[in-house]
GROMACS .gro file of N, CA and C in nm:
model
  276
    1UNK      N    1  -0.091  13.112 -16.910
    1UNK     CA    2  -0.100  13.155 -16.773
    1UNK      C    3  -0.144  13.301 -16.771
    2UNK      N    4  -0.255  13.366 -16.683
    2UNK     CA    5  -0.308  13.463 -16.657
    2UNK      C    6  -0.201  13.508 -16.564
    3UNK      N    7  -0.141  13.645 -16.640
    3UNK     CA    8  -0.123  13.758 -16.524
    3UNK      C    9  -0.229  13.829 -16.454
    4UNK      N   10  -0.160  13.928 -16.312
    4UNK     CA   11  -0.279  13.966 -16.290
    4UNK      C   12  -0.368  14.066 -16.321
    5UNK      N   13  -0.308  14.161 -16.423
    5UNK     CA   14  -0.360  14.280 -16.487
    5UNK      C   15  -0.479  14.196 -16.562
    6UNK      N   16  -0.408  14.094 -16.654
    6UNK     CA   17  -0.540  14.012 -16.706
    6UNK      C   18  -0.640  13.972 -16.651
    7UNK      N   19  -0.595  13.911 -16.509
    7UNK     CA   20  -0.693  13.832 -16.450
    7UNK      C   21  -0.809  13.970 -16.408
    8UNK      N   22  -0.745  14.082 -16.344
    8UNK     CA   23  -0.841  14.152 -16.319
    8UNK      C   24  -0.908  14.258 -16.435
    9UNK      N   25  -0.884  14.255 -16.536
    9UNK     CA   26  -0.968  14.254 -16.690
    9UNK      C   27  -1.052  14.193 -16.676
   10UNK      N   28  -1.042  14.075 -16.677
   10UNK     CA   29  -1.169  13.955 -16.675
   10UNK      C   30  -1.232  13.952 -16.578
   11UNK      N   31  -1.208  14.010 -16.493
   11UNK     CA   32  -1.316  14.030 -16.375
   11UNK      C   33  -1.378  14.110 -16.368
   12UNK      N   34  -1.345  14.235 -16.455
   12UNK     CA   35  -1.412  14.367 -16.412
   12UNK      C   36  -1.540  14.323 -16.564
   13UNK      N   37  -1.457  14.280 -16.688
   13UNK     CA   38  -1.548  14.295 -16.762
   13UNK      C   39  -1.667  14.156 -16.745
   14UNK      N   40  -1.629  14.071 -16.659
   14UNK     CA   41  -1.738  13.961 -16.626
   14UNK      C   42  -1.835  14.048 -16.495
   15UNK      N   43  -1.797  14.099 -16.451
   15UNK     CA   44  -1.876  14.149 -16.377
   15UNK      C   45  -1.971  14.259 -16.433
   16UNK      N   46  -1.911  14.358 -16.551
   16UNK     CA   47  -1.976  14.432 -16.634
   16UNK      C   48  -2.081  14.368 -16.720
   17UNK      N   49  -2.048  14.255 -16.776
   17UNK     CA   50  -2.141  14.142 -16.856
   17UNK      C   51  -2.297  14.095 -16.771
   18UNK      N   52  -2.226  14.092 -16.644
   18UNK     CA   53  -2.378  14.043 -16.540
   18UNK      C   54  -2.421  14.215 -16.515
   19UNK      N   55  -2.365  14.278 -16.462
   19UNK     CA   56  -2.444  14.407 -16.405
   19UNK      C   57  -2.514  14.390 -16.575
   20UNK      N   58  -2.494  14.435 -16.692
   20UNK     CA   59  -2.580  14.479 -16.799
   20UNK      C   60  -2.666  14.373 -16.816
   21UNK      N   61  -2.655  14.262 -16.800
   21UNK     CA   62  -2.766  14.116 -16.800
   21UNK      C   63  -2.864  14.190 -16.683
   22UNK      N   64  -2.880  14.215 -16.595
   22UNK     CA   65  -2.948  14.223 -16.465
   22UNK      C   66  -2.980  14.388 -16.513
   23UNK      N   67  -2.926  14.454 -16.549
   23UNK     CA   68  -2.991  14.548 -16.594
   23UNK      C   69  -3.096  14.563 -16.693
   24UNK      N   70  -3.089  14.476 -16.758
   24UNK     CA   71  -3.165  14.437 -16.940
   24UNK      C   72  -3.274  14.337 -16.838
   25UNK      N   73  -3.262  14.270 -16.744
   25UNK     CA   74  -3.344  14.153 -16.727
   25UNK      C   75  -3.407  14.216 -16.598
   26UNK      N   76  -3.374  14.292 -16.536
   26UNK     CA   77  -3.417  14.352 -16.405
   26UNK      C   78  -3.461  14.228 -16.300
   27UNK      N   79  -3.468  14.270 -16.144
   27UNK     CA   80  -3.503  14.187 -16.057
   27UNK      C   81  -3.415  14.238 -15.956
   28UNK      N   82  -3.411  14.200 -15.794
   28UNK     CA   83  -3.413  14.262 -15.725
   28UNK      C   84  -3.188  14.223 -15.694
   29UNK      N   85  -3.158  14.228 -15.547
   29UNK     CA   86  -3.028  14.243 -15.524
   29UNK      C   87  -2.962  14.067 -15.523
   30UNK      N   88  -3.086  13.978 -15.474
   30UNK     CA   89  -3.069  13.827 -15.490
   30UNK      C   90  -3.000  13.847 -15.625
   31UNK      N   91  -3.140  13.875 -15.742
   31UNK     CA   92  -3.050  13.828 -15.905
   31UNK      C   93  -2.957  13.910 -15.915
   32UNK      N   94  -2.943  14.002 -15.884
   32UNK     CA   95  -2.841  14.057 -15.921
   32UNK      C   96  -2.689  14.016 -15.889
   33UNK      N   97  -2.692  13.899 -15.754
   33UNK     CA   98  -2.563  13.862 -15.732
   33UNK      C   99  -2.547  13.721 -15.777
   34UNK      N  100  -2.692  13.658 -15.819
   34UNK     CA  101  -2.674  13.515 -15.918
   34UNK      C  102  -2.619  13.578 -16.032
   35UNK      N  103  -2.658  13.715 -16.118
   35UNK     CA  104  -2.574  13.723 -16.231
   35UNK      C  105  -2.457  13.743 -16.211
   36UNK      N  106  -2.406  13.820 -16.150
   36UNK     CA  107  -2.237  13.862 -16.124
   36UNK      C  108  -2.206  13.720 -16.091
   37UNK      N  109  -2.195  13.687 -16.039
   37UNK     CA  110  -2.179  13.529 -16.033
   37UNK      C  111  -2.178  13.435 -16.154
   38UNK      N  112  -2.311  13.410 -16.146
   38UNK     CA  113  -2.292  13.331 -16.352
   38UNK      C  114  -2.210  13.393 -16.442
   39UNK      N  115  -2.182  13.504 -16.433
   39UNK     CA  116  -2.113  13.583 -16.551
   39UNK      C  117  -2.004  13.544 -16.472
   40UNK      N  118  -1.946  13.570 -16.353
   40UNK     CA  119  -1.772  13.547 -16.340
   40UNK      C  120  -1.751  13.388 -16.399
   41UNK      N  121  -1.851  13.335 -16.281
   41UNK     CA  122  -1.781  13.152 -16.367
   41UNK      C  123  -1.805  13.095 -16.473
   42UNK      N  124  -1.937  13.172 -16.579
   42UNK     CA  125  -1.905  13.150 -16.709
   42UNK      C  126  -1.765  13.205 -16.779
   43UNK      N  127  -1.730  13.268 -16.745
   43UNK     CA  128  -1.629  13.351 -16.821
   43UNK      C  129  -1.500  13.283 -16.790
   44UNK      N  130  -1.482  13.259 -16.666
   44UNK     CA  131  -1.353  13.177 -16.600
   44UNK      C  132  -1.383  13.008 -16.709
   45UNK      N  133  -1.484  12.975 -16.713
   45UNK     CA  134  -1.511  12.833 -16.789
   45UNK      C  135  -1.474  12.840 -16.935
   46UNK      N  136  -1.525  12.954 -16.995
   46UNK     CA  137  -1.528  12.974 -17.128
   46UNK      C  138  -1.386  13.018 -17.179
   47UNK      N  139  -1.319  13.100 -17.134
   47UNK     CA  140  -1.158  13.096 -17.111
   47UNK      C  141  -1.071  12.986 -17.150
   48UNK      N  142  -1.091  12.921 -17.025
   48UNK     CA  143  -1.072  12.798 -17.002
   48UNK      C  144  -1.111  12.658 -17.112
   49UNK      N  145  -1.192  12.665 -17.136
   49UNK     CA  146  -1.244  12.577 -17.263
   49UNK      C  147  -1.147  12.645 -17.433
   50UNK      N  148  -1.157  12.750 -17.412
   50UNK     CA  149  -1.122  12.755 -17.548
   50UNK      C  150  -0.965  12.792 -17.536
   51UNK      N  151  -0.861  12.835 -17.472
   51UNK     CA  152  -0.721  12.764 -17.433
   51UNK      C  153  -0.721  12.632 -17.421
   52UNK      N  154  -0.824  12.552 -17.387
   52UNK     CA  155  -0.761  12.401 -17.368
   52UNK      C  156  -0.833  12.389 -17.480
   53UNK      N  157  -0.888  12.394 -17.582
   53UNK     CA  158  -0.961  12.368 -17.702
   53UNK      C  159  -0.882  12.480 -17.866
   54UNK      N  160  -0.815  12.549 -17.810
   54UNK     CA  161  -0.726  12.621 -17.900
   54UNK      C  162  -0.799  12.676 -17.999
   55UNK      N  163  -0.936  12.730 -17.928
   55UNK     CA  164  -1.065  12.819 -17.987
   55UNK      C  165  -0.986  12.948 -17.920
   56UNK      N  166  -0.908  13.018 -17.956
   56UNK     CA  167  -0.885  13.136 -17.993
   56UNK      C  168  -0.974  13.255 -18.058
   57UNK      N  169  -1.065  13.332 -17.979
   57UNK     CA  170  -1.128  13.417 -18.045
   57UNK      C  171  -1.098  13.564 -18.072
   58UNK      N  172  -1.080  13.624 -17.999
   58UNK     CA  173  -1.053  13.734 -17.940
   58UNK      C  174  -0.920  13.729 -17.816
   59UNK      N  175  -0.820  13.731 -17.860
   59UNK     CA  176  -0.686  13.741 -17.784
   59UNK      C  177  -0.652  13.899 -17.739
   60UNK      N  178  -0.672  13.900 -17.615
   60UNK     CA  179  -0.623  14.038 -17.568
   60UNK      C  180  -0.499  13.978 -17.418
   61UNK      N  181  -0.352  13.960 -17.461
   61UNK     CA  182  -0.270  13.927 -17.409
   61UNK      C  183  -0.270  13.805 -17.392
   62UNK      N  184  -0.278  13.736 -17.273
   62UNK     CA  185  -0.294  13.596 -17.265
   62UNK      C  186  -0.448  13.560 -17.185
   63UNK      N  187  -0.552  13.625 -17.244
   63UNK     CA  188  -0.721  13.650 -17.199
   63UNK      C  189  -0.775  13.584 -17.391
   64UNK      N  190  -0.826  13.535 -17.293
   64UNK     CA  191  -0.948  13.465 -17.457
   64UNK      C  192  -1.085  13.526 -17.482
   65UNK      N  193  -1.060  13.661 -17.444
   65UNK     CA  194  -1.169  13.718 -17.473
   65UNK      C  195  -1.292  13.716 -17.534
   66UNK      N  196  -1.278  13.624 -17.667
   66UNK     CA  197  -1.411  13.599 -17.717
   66UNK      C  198  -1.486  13.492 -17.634
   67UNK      N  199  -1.413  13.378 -17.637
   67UNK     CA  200  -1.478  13.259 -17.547
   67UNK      C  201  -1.512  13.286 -17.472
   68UNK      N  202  -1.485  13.387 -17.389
   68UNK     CA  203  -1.464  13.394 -17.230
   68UNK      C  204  -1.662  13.456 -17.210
   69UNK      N  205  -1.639  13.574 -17.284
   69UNK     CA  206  -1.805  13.636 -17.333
   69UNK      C  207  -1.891  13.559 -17.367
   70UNK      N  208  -1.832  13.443 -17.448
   70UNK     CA  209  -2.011  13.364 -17.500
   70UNK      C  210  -1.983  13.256 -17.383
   71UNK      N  211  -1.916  13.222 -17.299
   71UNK     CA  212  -1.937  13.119 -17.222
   71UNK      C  213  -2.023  13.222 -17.092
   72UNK      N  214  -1.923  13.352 -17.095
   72UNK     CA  215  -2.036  13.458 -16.943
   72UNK      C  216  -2.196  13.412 -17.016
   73UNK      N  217  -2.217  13.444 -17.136
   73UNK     CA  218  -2.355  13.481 -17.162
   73UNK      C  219  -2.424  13.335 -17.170
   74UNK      N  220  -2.359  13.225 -17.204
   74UNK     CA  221  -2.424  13.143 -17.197
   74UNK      C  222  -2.458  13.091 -17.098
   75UNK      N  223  -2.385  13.082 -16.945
   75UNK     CA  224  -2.424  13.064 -16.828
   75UNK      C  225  -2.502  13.177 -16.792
   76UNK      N  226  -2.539  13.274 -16.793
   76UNK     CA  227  -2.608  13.377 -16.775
   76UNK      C  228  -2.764  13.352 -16.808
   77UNK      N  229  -2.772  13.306 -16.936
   77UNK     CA  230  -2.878  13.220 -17.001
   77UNK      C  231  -2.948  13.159 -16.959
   78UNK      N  232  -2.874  13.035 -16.914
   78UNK     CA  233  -2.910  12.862 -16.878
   78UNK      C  234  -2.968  12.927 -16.678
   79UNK      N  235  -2.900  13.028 -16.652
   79UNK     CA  236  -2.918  13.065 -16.520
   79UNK      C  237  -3.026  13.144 -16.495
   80UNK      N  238  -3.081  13.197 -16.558
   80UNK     CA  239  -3.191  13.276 -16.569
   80UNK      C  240  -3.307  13.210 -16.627
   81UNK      N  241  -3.298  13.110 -16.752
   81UNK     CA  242  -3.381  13.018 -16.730
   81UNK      C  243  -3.405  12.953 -16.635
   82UNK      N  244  -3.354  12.871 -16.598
   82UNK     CA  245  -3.379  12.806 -16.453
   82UNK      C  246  -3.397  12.859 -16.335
   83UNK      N  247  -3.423  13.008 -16.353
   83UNK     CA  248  -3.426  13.105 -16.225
   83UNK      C  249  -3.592  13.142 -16.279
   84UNK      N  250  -3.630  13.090 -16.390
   84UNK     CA  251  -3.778  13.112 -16.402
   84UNK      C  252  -3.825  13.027 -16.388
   85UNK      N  253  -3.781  12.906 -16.412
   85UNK     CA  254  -3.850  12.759 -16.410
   85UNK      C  255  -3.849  12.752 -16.261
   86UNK      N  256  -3.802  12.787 -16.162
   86UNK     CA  257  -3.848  12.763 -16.001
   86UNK      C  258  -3.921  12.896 -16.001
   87UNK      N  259  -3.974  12.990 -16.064
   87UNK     CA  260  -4.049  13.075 -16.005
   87UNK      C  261  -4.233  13.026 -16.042
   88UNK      N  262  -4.247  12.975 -16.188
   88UNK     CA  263  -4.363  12.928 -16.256
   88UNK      C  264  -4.437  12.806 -16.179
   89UNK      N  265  -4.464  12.820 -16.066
   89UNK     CA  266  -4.549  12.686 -16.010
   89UNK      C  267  -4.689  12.703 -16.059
   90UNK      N  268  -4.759  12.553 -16.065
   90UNK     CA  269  -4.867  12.581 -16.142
   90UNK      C  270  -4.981  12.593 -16.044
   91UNK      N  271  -5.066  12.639 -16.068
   91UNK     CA  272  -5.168  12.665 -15.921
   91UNK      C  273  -5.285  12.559 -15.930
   92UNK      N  274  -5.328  12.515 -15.784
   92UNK     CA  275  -5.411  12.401 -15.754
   92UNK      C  276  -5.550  12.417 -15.796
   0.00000   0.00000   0.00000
């Protein structure tokens, strides 16, 4: 169970994870709130997966810190791909 000092750890640093994605990837205030976004609910998922999967990476109190990062970045990923694949239309 997340306290809330934890819970708001994981929010500040999921939100830190997207601002530096959107910084490294640039684009306007839209992407910038699809990343803060992908990064919070990757991170809430990836957490989540590896407590119920007893993938323990990085334990900082009762926060799964490692998981929590490669699940932000991997939704971050998959989200930004697909944020190019609707931009690439092919012309007539």
């Amino acid at each position: 169970m997340l306290t809330f000092p934890s819970l708001v750890l994981g929010l500040i640093i999921a939100l830190l994870i997207g601002a530096l994605f959107h910084l490294w990837q640039g684009g306007g205030g839209g992407r910038l709130w699809l990343y803060l976004m992908l990064s919070v609910v990757g991170f809430g998922a990836g957490h989540l997966l590896g407590v119920r999967a007893h993938w323990i990476l990085i334990p900082v109190g009762p926060l799964d810190l490692g998981m929590a990062v490669i699940g932000s970045l991997l939704l971050l990923g998959l989200g930004h791909w697909l944020a190019r694949l609707g931009r690439s239309h092919p012309s007539d």
